[in-house]
Short mmCIF file of C-alpha atoms in Angstrom, two decimals:
data_model
loop_
_atom_site.label_atom_id
_atom_site.label_comp_id
_atom_site.label_asym_id
_atom_site.label_seq_id
_atom_site.Cartn_x
_atom_site.Cartn_y
_atom_site.Cartn_z
CA MET A 210 40.01 -31.10 29.52
CA LYS A 211 37.37 -32.09 26.98
CA ARG A 212 39.26 -30.11 24.35
CA LEU A 213 42.46 -32.11 25.10
CA ALA A 214 40.77 -35.53 24.85
CA VAL A 215 41.08 -35.87 21.05
CA PRO A 216 44.78 -34.83 20.80
CA ILE A 217 45.66 -37.09 23.75
CA LEU A 218 43.83 -40.03 22.16
CA ALA A 219 45.56 -39.35 18.81
CA ALA A 220 48.96 -39.20 20.54
CA ILE A 221 48.32 -42.52 22.33
CA VAL A 222 47.32 -44.20 19.05
CA ALA A 223 50.40 -42.75 17.28
CA LEU A 224 52.70 -43.94 20.08
CA ALA A 225 51.14 -47.41 19.99
CA LEU A 226 51.72 -47.66 16.23
CA VAL A 227 55.33 -46.46 16.56
CA GLY A 228 55.86 -49.02 19.35
CA LEU A 229 54.45 -51.81 17.19
CA LEU A 230 56.70 -50.78 14.30
CA GLY A 231 59.72 -50.71 16.64
CA TYR A 232 58.86 -54.17 17.96
CA GLY A 233 58.61 -55.46 14.40
CA LEU A 234 61.98 -54.03 13.41
CA LEU A 235 63.70 -55.33 16.55
CA SER A 236 62.19 -58.80 16.17
CA ARG A 237 63.70 -58.96 12.67
CA SER A 238 67.19 -57.97 13.74
CA THR A 239 70.00 -60.52 13.71
CA ASP A 240 70.08 -62.88 16.70
CA ASP A 241 73.71 -63.66 17.55
CA SER A 242 73.03 -64.95 21.07
CA ILE A 243 74.38 -68.43 20.21
CA GLU A 244 77.85 -67.28 19.17
CA GLN A 245 77.97 -64.84 22.08
CA ALA A 246 77.27 -67.71 24.48
CA VAL A 247 79.85 -69.91 22.73
CA ALA A 248 82.43 -67.10 22.91
CA ARG A 249 81.81 -66.78 26.66
CA GLY A 250 82.35 -70.55 27.01
CA ASN A 251 78.77 -70.96 28.18
CA LEU A 252 77.81 -73.63 25.62
CA PRO A 253 74.12 -73.18 24.75
CA PRO A 254 71.75 -76.11 24.11
CA ALA A 255 71.26 -76.66 20.37
CA PRO A 256 67.72 -75.76 19.26
CA SER A 257 65.92 -78.76 17.80
CA ALA A 258 62.85 -79.51 15.71
CA ASP A 259 61.50 -82.66 14.14
CA LEU A 260 61.74 -81.97 10.40
CA PRO A 261 61.11 -84.02 7.23
CA VAL A 262 64.20 -85.60 5.70
CA LEU A 263 64.87 -84.38 2.16
CA GLY A 264 63.78 -87.01 -0.36
CA SER A 265 62.29 -89.29 2.29
CA GLU A 266 59.14 -89.83 4.35
CA ALA A 267 61.19 -89.96 7.57
CA THR A 268 61.85 -87.14 9.99
CA GLN A 269 65.02 -86.20 11.87
CA SER A 270 66.04 -83.80 14.63
CA VAL A 271 69.14 -82.68 16.50
CA ALA A 272 67.58 -83.95 19.74
CA ALA A 273 67.28 -87.46 18.25
CA LEU A 274 71.03 -87.43 17.55
CA ARG A 275 71.98 -86.81 21.22
CA GLY A 276 75.08 -88.86 22.04
CA GLN A 277 76.66 -88.07 18.68
CA VAL A 278 78.65 -85.11 17.40
CA VAL A 279 76.50 -83.23 14.85
CA VAL A 280 77.67 -80.78 12.24
CA LEU A 281 74.51 -78.83 11.47
CA ASN A 282 74.82 -77.00 8.17
CA PHE A 283 72.20 -74.62 6.72
CA TRP A 284 72.41 -74.61 2.93
CA ALA A 285 70.43 -73.90 -0.25
CA SER A 286 70.71 -74.86 -3.89
CA TRP A 287 70.82 -71.17 -4.89
CA CYS A 288 73.74 -70.46 -2.53
CA ILE A 289 77.06 -70.22 -4.38
CA PRO A 290 79.41 -70.73 -1.35
CA CYS A 291 77.42 -73.88 -0.48
CA ARG A 292 78.85 -75.51 -3.60
CA THR A 293 82.39 -74.92 -2.38
CA GLU A 294 81.84 -76.23 1.13
CA ALA A 295 79.78 -79.29 0.08
CA PRO A 296 82.85 -81.55 -0.41
CA ILE A 297 84.33 -80.42 2.94
CA LEU A 298 81.10 -81.34 4.71
CA ASP A 299 80.86 -84.62 2.86
CA ARG A 300 84.39 -85.58 3.92
CA ALA A 301 83.54 -84.65 7.52
CA HIS A 302 80.40 -86.79 7.35
CA LYS A 303 82.32 -89.80 6.06
CA ARG A 304 84.92 -89.34 8.79
CA LEU A 305 82.31 -89.05 11.55
CA THR A 306 80.23 -92.00 10.39
CA ALA A 307 83.29 -94.19 9.84
CA SER A 308 84.37 -93.67 13.44
CA GLY A 309 80.80 -93.81 14.74
CA ALA A 310 81.33 -90.41 16.35
CA GLY A 311 78.54 -88.55 14.66
CA THR A 312 77.07 -87.12 11.49
CA VAL A 313 76.65 -84.06 9.33
CA LEU A 314 73.04 -82.94 9.14
CA GLY A 315 72.10 -80.48 6.44
CA VAL A 316 69.15 -78.12 6.76
CA THR A 317 67.74 -76.60 3.59
CA TYR A 318 66.99 -72.88 3.78
CA ASN A 319 64.30 -71.19 1.66
CA ASP A 320 64.74 -73.83 -1.01
CA SER A 321 62.41 -76.10 -2.97
CA THR A 322 62.58 -79.90 -2.71
CA PRO A 323 63.39 -80.54 -6.41
CA ALA A 324 66.14 -77.91 -6.43
CA SER A 325 67.62 -79.22 -3.14
CA LEU A 326 67.62 -82.82 -4.40
CA THR A 327 69.28 -81.84 -7.67
CA PHE A 328 71.94 -79.85 -5.79
CA ALA A 329 72.63 -82.66 -3.30
CA GLY A 330 73.09 -85.13 -6.17
CA LYS A 331 75.21 -82.80 -8.26
CA TYR A 332 77.60 -81.89 -5.43
CA GLY A 333 77.85 -85.41 -3.99
CA MET A 334 76.29 -84.70 -0.60
CA SER A 335 76.01 -88.14 0.99
CA PHE A 336 74.88 -86.74 4.36
CA PRO A 337 71.18 -86.42 5.21
CA SER A 338 69.40 -83.08 5.08
CA VAL A 339 66.12 -81.94 6.55
CA ARG A 340 63.68 -79.45 5.04
CA ASP A 341 63.10 -76.41 7.25
CA VAL A 342 59.89 -75.13 5.62
CA GLY A 343 59.30 -71.53 6.66
CA ALA A 344 62.86 -71.34 8.11
CA LYS A 345 61.55 -71.82 11.66
CA LEU A 346 64.59 -73.79 12.86
CA ALA A 347 66.89 -71.33 11.08
CA GLU A 348 65.26 -68.52 13.03
CA ARG A 349 66.08 -70.25 16.33
CA TYR A 350 69.73 -70.44 15.30
CA GLY A 351 69.68 -66.77 14.23
CA THR A 352 70.30 -67.86 10.64
CA ARG A 353 69.35 -65.26 8.04
CA ARG A 354 71.93 -66.09 5.37
CA VAL A 355 73.47 -69.29 4.08
CA PRO A 356 75.74 -71.11 4.51
CA GLU A 357 75.99 -71.28 8.30
CA THR A 358 77.42 -74.16 10.33
CA PHE A 359 76.93 -75.15 13.97
CA VAL A 360 78.96 -77.89 15.57
CA ILE A 361 77.15 -79.71 18.38
CA ASP A 362 78.73 -81.99 20.96
CA ARG A 363 77.42 -85.34 22.28
CA ARG A 364 75.52 -83.55 25.05
CA GLY A 365 73.56 -81.49 22.53
CA ARG A 366 75.44 -78.22 23.15
CA VAL A 367 76.69 -75.84 20.44
CA VAL A 368 80.50 -75.76 20.68
CA ASP A 369 81.31 -73.78 17.53
CA VAL A 370 79.58 -71.55 15.02
CA PHE A 371 80.55 -70.25 11.61
CA ARG A 372 78.33 -67.84 9.72
CA GLY A 373 79.62 -68.01 6.15
CA GLN A 374 81.59 -70.46 4.03
CA ILE A 375 83.58 -72.90 6.16
CA ASP A 376 86.96 -74.34 5.31
CA GLN A 377 88.74 -77.55 6.26
CA ALA A 378 90.62 -75.84 9.13
CA PHE A 379 87.36 -74.79 10.79
CA ILE A 380 85.88 -78.29 10.54
CA ASP A 381 89.03 -79.94 11.92
CA ARG A 382 89.21 -77.52 14.87
CA ALA A 383 85.46 -77.64 15.63
CA LEU A 384 85.26 -81.44 15.48
CA ALA A 385 88.24 -81.74 17.81
CA ARG A 386 86.49 -79.40 20.26
CA ALA A 387 83.18 -81.25 19.99
CA GLN A 388 84.76 -84.65 20.51
CA ALA A 389 86.77 -83.39 23.48
CA ALA A 390 83.78 -81.75 25.19
CA MET B 225 20.79 -91.52 -42.49
CA ARG B 226 20.67 -87.82 -43.21
CA ARG B 227 19.50 -87.18 -39.64
CA ALA B 228 22.42 -89.20 -38.21
CA LEU B 229 24.92 -87.25 -40.31
CA ALA B 230 23.42 -83.96 -39.16
CA LEU B 231 23.65 -85.10 -35.54
CA ALA B 232 27.29 -86.14 -35.98
CA ALA B 233 28.09 -82.79 -37.57
CA LEU B 234 26.41 -80.97 -34.70
CA LEU B 235 28.40 -83.01 -32.16
CA LEU B 236 31.64 -82.28 -33.96
CA PHE B 237 30.76 -78.59 -33.89
CA LEU B 238 29.84 -78.57 -30.19
CA LEU B 239 32.58 -80.76 -28.72
CA PRO B 240 35.60 -78.47 -29.26
CA SER B 241 33.74 -75.46 -27.90
CA ALA B 242 32.66 -77.44 -24.80
CA SER B 243 36.20 -78.59 -24.12
CA ALA B 244 37.46 -75.05 -24.62
CA ARG B 245 34.99 -73.82 -22.03
CA THR B 246 36.09 -76.40 -19.42
CA ALA B 247 39.84 -76.15 -20.14
CA THR B 248 41.96 -74.67 -17.35
CA PRO B 249 43.05 -71.16 -18.22
CA LYS B 250 46.78 -70.99 -18.90
CA VAL B 251 48.68 -69.48 -15.97
CA ASP B 252 51.74 -67.38 -16.64
CA LEU B 253 54.65 -66.46 -14.38
CA VAL B 254 53.69 -62.77 -14.14
CA ASP B 255 50.21 -63.72 -12.98
CA VAL B 256 51.62 -65.73 -10.04
CA GLU B 257 54.63 -63.52 -9.24
CA ASP B 258 52.57 -60.55 -8.11
CA GLU B 259 50.76 -62.65 -5.49
CA VAL B 260 53.88 -64.24 -4.04
CA MET B 261 56.72 -62.99 -1.84
CA CYS B 262 60.44 -63.59 -2.18
CA VAL B 263 60.94 -65.57 1.05
CA ASP B 264 64.58 -64.63 1.40
CA CYS B 265 64.25 -60.89 0.78
CA GLY B 266 60.73 -60.23 2.11
CA ILE B 267 59.55 -58.24 -0.91
CA PRO B 268 57.09 -59.16 -3.69
CA LEU B 269 58.64 -61.72 -6.03
CA ASN B 270 57.91 -59.61 -9.11
CA THR B 271 60.29 -56.92 -7.81
CA ALA B 272 62.93 -59.24 -6.31
CA GLU B 273 66.27 -59.97 -7.93
CA GLY B 274 68.88 -62.56 -6.99
CA ALA B 275 69.61 -66.26 -6.88
CA GLN B 276 66.92 -67.17 -4.34
CA PRO B 277 64.01 -65.38 -6.09
CA ASP B 278 65.23 -66.83 -9.40
CA SER B 279 65.01 -70.27 -7.79
CA GLN B 280 61.41 -69.53 -6.72
CA ARG B 281 60.57 -68.39 -10.27
CA GLN B 282 62.05 -71.60 -11.67
CA LEU B 283 59.81 -73.67 -9.41
CA ILE B 284 56.76 -71.66 -10.57
CA ARG B 285 57.78 -72.18 -14.23
CA ASP B 286 58.13 -75.93 -13.61
CA LEU B 287 54.70 -76.08 -11.98
CA ILE B 288 53.16 -74.10 -14.85
CA ALA B 289 54.76 -76.55 -17.28
CA GLN B 290 53.08 -79.37 -15.34
CA GLY B 291 49.74 -77.71 -16.07
CA ARG B 292 48.97 -76.67 -12.48
CA THR B 293 46.37 -74.00 -11.79
CA LYS B 294 47.28 -70.77 -10.01
CA GLU B 295 45.76 -71.99 -6.75
CA GLN B 296 47.61 -75.32 -7.00
CA ILE B 297 50.86 -73.45 -7.63
CA LYS B 298 50.29 -71.26 -4.59
CA GLN B 299 49.53 -74.33 -2.45
CA GLU B 300 52.74 -75.97 -3.65
CA LEU B 301 54.71 -72.82 -2.86
CA VAL B 302 53.30 -72.82 0.68
CA ALA B 303 54.29 -76.51 1.03
CA GLU B 304 57.83 -75.70 -0.13
CA TYR B 305 58.47 -72.32 1.51
CA GLY B 306 55.84 -71.91 4.24
CA LYS B 307 52.84 -69.59 4.45
CA ASP B 308 55.01 -66.45 4.39
CA VAL B 309 55.45 -66.99 0.66
CA LEU B 310 51.94 -65.64 0.07
CA ALA B 311 51.77 -61.88 -0.41
CA LEU B 312 49.40 -61.30 2.49
CA PRO B 313 50.54 -59.51 5.64
CA GLU B 314 51.05 -61.67 8.72
CA THR B 315 48.34 -61.58 11.35
CA SER B 316 50.93 -61.30 14.11
CA GLY B 317 53.95 -59.14 14.94
CA VAL B 318 54.67 -56.21 12.69
CA GLY B 319 52.38 -57.58 9.98
CA ILE B 320 49.36 -56.75 12.08
CA THR B 321 50.00 -53.04 11.46
CA ALA B 322 48.94 -53.60 7.85
CA TYR B 323 45.47 -54.45 9.16
CA ALA B 324 45.50 -52.21 12.23
CA VAL B 325 46.58 -48.91 10.65
CA PRO B 326 43.70 -48.63 8.13
CA LEU B 327 41.21 -49.71 10.83
CA VAL B 328 42.56 -47.19 13.35
CA LEU B 329 42.69 -44.39 10.77
CA GLY B 330 39.17 -45.22 9.58
CA GLY B 331 37.94 -45.23 13.19
CA LEU B 332 39.58 -41.87 13.85
CA VAL B 333 37.97 -40.34 10.76
CA VAL B 334 34.53 -41.66 11.78
CA ALA B 335 35.03 -40.43 15.37
CA ALA B 336 36.10 -37.01 14.11
CA LEU B 337 33.05 -36.79 11.86
CA VAL B 338 30.71 -37.86 14.71
CA LEU B 339 32.24 -35.19 16.98
CA LEU B 340 32.61 -32.33 14.51
CA VAL B 341 29.60 -32.56 12.18
CA PRO B 342 27.00 -31.70 14.88
CA ARG B 343 29.19 -28.75 15.93
CA TRP B 344 29.36 -27.46 12.39
CA ARG B 345 25.61 -27.82 12.02
CA ARG B 346 24.93 -25.92 15.29
CA ARG B 347 27.20 -23.00 14.31
CA PRO B 348 25.12 -20.02 12.93
CA ALA B 349 25.50 -19.34 9.26
CA ALA B 350 27.58 -16.33 8.36
CA GLY B 351 25.22 -13.37 7.86
CA MET B 352 25.29 -9.77 6.87
CA VAL B 353 26.02 -7.11 9.42
CA THR B 354 23.37 -4.42 9.31
CA GLY B 355 23.96 -0.79 9.93
CA ASP B 356 23.31 -1.16 13.64
CA GLY B 357 26.05 -3.80 13.86
CA VAL B 358 23.68 -6.71 14.50
CA ALA B 359 24.36 -9.92 12.63
CA SER B 360 21.45 -11.24 10.67
CA PRO B 361 21.20 -14.62 8.98
CA ALA B 362 21.92 -14.55 5.30
CA THR B 363 19.07 -15.70 3.11
CA THR B 364 18.49 -15.51 -0.58
CA ASP B 365 15.93 -12.76 -0.03
CA ASP B 366 18.16 -10.42 1.90
CA ALA B 367 21.37 -11.30 0.18
CA ILE B 368 21.35 -7.71 -1.10
CA ALA B 369 20.25 -6.22 2.23
CA VAL B 370 21.61 -2.78 2.95
CA SER B 371 21.73 -0.57 6.00
CA GLU B 372 18.86 1.84 6.71
CA ALA B 373 20.98 4.87 5.79
CA ASP B 374 22.01 3.26 2.51
CA ALA B 375 18.40 2.29 1.83
CA GLU B 376 17.27 5.87 2.34
CA ARG B 377 20.01 7.18 0.08
CA LEU B 378 19.13 4.57 -2.55
CA ASP B 379 15.45 5.51 -2.40
CA SER B 380 16.25 9.17 -2.83
CA ASP B 381 18.59 8.43 -5.75
CA LEU B 382 15.95 6.32 -7.45
CA ALA B 383 13.31 9.01 -6.89
CA ARG B 384 15.60 11.58 -8.45
CA TYR B 385 16.33 9.27 -11.35
CA ASP B 386 12.60 8.59 -11.91
CA GLY B 387 11.84 12.30 -11.66
#
């Protein structure tokens, strides 16, 4: 028995290390639970965090916008498709604010403040954006790439998701769903 | 007058060297890159390629151009990208293995030494086997020990040689 003690101890330590490595790999895998819930029709509550507004001292959150339709868009200045969808989002924002139905809220992803501000100015983004330092909010939405867009209804539930570059058809359909919900 | 001129000359000589000593050493991109992670790809920035790491490099270049020190640049990077931008393993989740594995391996080596060294020391040294098959410890004196029969034969050979 005494002779087996060292190999058994070594095996336990090896298993513990393999388990820790497995946990680490699994915790970094893509979380698509939000779109799975949306696909089932079980609209999940939109994760929220109080984050600093880009280029301002103020803060903003999805929870504070309850009662409005919110188009939450994760973007970055270094993201090429974000350039293409910026005018679509801006048009949606103007439409939502004009009718008082809601807003587009951008969330910067792994981006610096000066680069984000330059990008927002260059591509005419009139909607507000918040800075998600450390991508903590992005993690809760399962966002690991940009752009990604989540459409949230007045009750704070995610009604539609698009992981990739959106088009006008998606925005029209998702806003109709959100306003009807 | 001559003394005042000498003093002024001495001051002129000393001032540039004093300012050179207190000046902040110039930071370069390479110096910062190897201590920073690409936040989007999770690898050191100096090995990362792509639009996001290029954006991080641009920020570092801008901060260098503003005359920031390396520590100030790293602080600014943390403010912009979060603490994961620093090239130190996390103290939670999978990152903890970076600290745990060397500690565990070191502990195992120490434990093995504590267990095995006394055993090795207790084990008898390999000795010569005498003619009667009994092991005897090897020493420098009897390193050339021979069996009794061989010793007798050697003695007789030597006697014959001397004779």
